[in-house]
Coordinates of C-alpha atoms and ligand atoms in Angstrom, one line a residue:
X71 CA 0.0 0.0 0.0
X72 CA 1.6 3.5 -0.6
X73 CA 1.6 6.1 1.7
X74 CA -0.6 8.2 -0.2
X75 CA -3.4 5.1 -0.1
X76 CA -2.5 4.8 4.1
X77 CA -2.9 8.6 4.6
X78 CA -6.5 8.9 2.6
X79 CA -7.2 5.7 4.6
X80 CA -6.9 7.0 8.0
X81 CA -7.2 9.8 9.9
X82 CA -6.9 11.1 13.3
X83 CA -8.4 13.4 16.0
X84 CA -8.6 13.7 19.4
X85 CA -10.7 10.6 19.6
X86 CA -7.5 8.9 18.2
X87 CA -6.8 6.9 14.7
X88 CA -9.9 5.9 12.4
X89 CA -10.0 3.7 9.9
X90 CA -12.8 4.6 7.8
X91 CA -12.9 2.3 5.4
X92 CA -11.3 -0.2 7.2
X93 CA -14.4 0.1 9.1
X94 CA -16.6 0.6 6.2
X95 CA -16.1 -3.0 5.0
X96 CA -16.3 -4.5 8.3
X97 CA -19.6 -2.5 8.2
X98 CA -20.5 -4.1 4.4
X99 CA -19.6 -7.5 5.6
X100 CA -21.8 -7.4 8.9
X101 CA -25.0 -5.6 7.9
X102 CA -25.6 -6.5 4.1
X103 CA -24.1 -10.4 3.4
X104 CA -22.3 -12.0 6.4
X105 CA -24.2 -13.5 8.9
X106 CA -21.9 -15.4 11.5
X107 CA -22.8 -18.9 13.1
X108 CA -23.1 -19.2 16.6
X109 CA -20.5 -22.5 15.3
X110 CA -18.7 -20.3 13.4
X111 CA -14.7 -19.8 14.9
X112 CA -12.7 -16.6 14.0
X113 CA -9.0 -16.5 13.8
X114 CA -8.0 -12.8 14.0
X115 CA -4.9 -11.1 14.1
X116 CA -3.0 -8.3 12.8
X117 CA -0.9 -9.1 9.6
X118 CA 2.9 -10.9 10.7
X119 CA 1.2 -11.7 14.5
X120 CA 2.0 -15.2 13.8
X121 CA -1.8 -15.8 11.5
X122 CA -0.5 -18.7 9.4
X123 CA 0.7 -20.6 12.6
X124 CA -2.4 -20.1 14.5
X125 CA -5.0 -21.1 11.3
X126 CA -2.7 -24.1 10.7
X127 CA -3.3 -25.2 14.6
X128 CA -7.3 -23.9 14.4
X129 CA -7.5 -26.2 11.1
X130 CA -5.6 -29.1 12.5
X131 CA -7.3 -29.4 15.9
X132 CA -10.7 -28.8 14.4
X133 CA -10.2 -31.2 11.6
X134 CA -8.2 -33.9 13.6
X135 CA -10.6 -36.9 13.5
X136 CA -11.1 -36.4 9.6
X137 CA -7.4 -35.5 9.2
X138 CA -5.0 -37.2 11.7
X139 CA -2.3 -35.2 12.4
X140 CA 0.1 -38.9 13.0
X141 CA -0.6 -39.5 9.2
X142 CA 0.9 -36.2 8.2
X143 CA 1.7 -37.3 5.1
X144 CA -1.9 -37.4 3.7
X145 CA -2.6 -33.6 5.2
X146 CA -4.2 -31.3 3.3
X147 CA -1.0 -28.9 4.3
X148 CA 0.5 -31.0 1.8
X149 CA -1.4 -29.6 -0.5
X150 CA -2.5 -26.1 0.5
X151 CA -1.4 -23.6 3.0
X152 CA -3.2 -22.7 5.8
X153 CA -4.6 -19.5 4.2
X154 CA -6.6 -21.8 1.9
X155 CA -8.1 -23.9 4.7
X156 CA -9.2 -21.2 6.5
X157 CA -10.2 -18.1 4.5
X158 CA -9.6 -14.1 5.1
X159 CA -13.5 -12.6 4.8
X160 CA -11.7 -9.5 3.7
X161 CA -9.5 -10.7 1.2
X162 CA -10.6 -13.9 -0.4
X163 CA -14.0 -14.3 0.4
X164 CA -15.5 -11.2 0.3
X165 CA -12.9 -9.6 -2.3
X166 CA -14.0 -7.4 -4.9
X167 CA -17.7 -6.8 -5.4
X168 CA -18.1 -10.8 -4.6
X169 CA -20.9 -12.2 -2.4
X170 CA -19.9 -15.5 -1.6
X171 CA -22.4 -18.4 -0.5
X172 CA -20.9 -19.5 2.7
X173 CA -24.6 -21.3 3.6
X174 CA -23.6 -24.6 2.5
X175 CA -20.6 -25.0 4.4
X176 CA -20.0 -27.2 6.9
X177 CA -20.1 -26.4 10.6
X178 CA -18.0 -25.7 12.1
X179 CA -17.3 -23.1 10.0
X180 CA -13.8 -21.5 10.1
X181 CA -13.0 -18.0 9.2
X182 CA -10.0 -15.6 9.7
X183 CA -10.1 -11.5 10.0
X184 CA -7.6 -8.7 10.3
X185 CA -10.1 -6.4 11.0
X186 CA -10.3 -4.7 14.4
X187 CA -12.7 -5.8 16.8
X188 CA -15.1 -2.5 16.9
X189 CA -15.1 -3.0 12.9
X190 CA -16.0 -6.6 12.8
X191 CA -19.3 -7.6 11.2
X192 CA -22.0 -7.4 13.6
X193 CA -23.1 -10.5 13.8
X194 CA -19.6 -11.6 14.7
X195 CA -19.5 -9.8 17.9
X196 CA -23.3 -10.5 18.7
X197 CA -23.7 -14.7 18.2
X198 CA -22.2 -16.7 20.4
X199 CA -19.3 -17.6 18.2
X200 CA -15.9 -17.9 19.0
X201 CA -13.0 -15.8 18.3
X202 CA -9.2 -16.6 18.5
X203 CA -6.9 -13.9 19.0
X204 CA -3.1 -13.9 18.1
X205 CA -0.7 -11.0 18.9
X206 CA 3.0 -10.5 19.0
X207 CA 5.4 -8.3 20.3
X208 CA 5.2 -5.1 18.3
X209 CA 8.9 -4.9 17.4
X210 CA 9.2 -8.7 16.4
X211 CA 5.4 -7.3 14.2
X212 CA 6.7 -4.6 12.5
X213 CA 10.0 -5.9 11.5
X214 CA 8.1 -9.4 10.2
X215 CA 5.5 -6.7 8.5
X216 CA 8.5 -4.8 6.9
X217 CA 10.3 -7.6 4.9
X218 CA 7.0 -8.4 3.7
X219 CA 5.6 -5.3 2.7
X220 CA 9.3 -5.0 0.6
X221 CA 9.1 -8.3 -0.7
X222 CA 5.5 -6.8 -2.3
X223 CA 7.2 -3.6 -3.5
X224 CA 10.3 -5.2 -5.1
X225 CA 7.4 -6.6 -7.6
X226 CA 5.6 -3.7 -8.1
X227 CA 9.1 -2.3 -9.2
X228 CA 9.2 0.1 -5.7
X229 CA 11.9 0.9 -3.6
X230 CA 12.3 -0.7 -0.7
X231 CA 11.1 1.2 2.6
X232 CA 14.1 1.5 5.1
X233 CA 13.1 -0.4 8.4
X234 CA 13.7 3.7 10.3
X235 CA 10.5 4.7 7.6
X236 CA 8.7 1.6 8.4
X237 CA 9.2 2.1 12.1
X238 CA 7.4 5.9 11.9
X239 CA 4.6 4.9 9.6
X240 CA 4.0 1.5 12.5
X241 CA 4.3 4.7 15.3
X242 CA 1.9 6.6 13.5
X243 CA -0.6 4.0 13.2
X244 CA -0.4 4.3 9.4
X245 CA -0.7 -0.2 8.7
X246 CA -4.0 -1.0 6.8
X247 CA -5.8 -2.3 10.0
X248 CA -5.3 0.8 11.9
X249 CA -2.4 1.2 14.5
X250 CA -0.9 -1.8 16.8
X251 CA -1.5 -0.7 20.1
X252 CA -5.7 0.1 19.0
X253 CA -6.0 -4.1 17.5
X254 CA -4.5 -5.3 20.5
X255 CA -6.4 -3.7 23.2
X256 CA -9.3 -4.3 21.3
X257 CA -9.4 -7.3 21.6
X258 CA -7.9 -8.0 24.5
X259 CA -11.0 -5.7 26.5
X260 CA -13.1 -8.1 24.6
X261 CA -11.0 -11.4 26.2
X262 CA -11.9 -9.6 29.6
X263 CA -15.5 -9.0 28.9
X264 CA -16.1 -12.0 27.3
X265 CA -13.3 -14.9 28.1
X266 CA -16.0 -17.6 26.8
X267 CA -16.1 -15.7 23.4
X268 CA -12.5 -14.1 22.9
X269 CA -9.6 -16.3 23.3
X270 CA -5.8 -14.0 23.6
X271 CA -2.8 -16.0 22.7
X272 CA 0.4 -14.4 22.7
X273 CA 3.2 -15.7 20.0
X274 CA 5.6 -15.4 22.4
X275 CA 4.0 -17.7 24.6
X276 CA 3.0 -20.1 22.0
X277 CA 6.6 -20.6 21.1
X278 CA 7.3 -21.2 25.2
X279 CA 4.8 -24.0 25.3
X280 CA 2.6 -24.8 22.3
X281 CA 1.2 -28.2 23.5
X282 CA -0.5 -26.4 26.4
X283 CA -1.9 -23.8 23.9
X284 CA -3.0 -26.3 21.4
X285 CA -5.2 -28.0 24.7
X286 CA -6.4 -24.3 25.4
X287 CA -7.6 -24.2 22.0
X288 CA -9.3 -27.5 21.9
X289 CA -11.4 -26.6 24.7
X290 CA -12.4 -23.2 24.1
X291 CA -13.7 -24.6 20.7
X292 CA -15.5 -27.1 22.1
X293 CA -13.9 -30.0 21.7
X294 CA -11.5 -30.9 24.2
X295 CA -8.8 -34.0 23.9
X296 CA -10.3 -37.2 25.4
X297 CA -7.8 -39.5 27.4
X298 CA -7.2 -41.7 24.4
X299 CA -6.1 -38.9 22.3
X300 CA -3.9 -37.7 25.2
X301 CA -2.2 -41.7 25.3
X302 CA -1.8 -41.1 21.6
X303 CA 0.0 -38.2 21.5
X304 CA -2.5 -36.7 19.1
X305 CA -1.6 -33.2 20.4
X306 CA 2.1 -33.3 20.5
X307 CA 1.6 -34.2 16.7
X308 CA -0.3 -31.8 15.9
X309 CA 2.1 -29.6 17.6
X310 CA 4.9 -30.9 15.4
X311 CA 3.0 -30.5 12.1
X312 CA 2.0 -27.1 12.4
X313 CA 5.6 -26.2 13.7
X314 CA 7.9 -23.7 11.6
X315 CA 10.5 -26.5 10.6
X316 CA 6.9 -28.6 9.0
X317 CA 5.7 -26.3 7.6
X318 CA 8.4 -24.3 5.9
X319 CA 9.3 -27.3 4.4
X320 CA 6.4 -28.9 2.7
X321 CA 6.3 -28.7 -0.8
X322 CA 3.3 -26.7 -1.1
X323 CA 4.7 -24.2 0.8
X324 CA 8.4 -24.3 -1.0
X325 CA 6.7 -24.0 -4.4
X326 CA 2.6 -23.5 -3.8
X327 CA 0.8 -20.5 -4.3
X328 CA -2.7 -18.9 -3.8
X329 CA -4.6 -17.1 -6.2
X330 CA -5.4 -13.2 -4.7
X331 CA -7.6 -10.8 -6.6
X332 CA -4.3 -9.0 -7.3
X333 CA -2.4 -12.4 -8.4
X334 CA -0.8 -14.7 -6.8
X335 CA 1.2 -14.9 -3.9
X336 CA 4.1 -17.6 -3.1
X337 CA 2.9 -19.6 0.4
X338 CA 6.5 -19.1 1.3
X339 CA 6.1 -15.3 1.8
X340 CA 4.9 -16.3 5.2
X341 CA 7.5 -18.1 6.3
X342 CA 10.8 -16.2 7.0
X343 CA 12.6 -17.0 10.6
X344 CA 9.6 -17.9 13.1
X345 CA 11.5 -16.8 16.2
X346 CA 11.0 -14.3 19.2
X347 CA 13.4 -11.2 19.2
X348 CA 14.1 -11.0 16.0
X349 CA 13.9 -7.5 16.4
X350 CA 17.2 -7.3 17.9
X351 CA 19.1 -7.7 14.8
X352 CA 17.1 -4.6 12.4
X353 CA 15.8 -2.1 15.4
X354 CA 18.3 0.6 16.7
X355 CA 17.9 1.1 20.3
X356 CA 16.2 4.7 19.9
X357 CA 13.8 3.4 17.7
X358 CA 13.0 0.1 20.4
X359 CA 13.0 2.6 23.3
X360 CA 10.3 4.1 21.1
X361 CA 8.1 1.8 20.5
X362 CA 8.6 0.3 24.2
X363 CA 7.3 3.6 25.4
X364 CA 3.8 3.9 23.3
X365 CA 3.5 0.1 24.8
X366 CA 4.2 1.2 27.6
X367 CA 1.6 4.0 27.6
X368 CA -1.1 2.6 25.4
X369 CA -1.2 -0.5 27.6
X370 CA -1.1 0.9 30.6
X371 CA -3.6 -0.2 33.1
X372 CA -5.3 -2.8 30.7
X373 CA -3.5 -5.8 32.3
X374 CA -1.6 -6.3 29.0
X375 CA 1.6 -6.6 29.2
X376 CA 3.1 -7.5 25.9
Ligands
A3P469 P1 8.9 -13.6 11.0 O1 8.8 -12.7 9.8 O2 9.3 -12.9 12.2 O3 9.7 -14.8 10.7 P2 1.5 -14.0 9.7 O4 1.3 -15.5 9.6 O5 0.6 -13.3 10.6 O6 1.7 -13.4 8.4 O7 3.0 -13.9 10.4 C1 4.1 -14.3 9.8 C2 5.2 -14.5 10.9 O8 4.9 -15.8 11.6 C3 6.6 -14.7 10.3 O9 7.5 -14.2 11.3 C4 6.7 -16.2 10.1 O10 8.0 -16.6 9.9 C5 6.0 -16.6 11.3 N1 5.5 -18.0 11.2 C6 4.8 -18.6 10.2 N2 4.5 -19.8 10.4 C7 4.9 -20.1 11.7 C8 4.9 -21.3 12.5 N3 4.3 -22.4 12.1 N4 5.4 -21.2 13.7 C9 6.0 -20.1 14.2 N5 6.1 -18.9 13.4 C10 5.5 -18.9 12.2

């Protein structure tokens, strides 16, 4: 997106940063063609929280009796990435001026969303369904969201944005699903309201101990691992297929692509280094001690600590 596009997309007062159109198609979606299932689960996210990982481990532990994660080899990951097993509303499903017919498909169904909580279609936040949360340290976020965004302006022929540029536009709240700090604690009011709808994983914690999140995930979905599943080992290998090493190396993610309204886009682009701190190695300390402090203030008596 250029900055022209961000700056017409956003504005702020003293309210703080809008995202009018952001809003504008969560507003679409809700009201005129997308009416969520009390069944339905919701990953959401901001872009490079750690998305793909998280719809891999929604798909897999959803799908598990149809799809046994033990006999990886016949996984639909084989085949597809995660993006294509559990769909974007904004980008593929409700792309363009398309209306899709999501009547007919199965429950539970499974759907993902960048958009920010108070945008999301209404029916989202009013039925019973469930939403899972993801979010990462902002540092490790915006240096993921930076060799991404380049990778998509080296083919549109633009220069690359220097990671000090990328760090003011992420400051300033200029990324296409409104500032950081605004997603987060969205969502994370909406975990304390509503623990039974909102579940808040952190990527850092996922990495610390992603069996016990995978078990957290089974049961706020519904459907929690029986003892003979445990004696299995049906999480651990679900843990281990959805893992970085896996799934960076499958074949469909080495040399797979999906189809986007604006072409296609290689399944490895979401795969770079998968690890926490990353930041370390493109941040300069003034532009960390930055960040840390709008954290510091944004969060501030919310309970977050990120
Ligand atoms: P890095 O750029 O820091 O490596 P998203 O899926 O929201 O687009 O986020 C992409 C980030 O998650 C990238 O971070 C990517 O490497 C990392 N990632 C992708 N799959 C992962 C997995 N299975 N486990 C851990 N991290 C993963």
């Amino acid at each position: 997106t250029s900055e022209a596009m961000l700056d017409q997309l956003y504005r702020h007062d003293d309210q703080g940063w809008h995202a009018p159109k952001v809003n504008m198609v969560g507003a679409m979606v809700a009201d005129s063609c997308f009416a969520a299932r009390p069944s339905d689960i919701i990953v959401a996210s901001l872009p490079k929280s750690g998305t793909t990982w998280i719809k891999a481990l929604v798909f897999a532990t959803v799908h598990r009796d149809e799809y046994r994660p033990a006999d990886a080899d016949d996984h639909p990951f084989h085949s597809v990435s995660p993006h294509e097993c559990i769909s974007f509303l904004e980008f593929r499903l409700y792309s363009g001026n398309r209306i899709p017919n999501l009547d007919k498909l199965p429950d539970p169904r499974l759907f993902a969303t960048h958009v920010p909580f108070m945008a999301l279609p209404r029916t989202i936040r009013t039925t019973s369904c469930k939403i899972v949360y993801v979010c990462r340290d902002p540092k490790d976020t915006l240096v993921s969201t930076w060799y991404f965004l380049n990778k998509f302006r080296a083919r549109a022929g633009m220069d690359p944005l220097t990671v000090e540029r990328a760090a003011e536009l992420f400051c300033d709240g200029l990324s296409p699903f409104g500032p950081y700090w605004d997603h987060v604690l969205g969502y994370w009011r909406a975990h304390l309201a509503h623990p039974e709808k909102v579940l808040f994983f952190r990527y850092e914690e996922m990495q610390r101990d992603p069996a016990a999140h995978v078990r957290r995930l089974a049961e706020f979905v519904g459907l929690p691992f029986d003892v003979g599943e445990e004696e299995d080992g049906v999480v651990a290998a679900i843990v281990r297929m959805c893992s970085f090493e896996h799934m960076s190396g499958l074949k469909a993610t080495k040399h797979g692509s999906m189809m986007t309204k604006d072409g296609p886009i290689a399944n490895s682009l979401f795969y770079r280094r998968g690890v926490v701190g990353d930041w370390v190695n493109h941040l300069s300390p003034e532009v960390a001690r930055r960040i840390d402090a709008i954290t510091q203030a944004r969060f501030m008596g919310s309970g977050l600590n990120v």
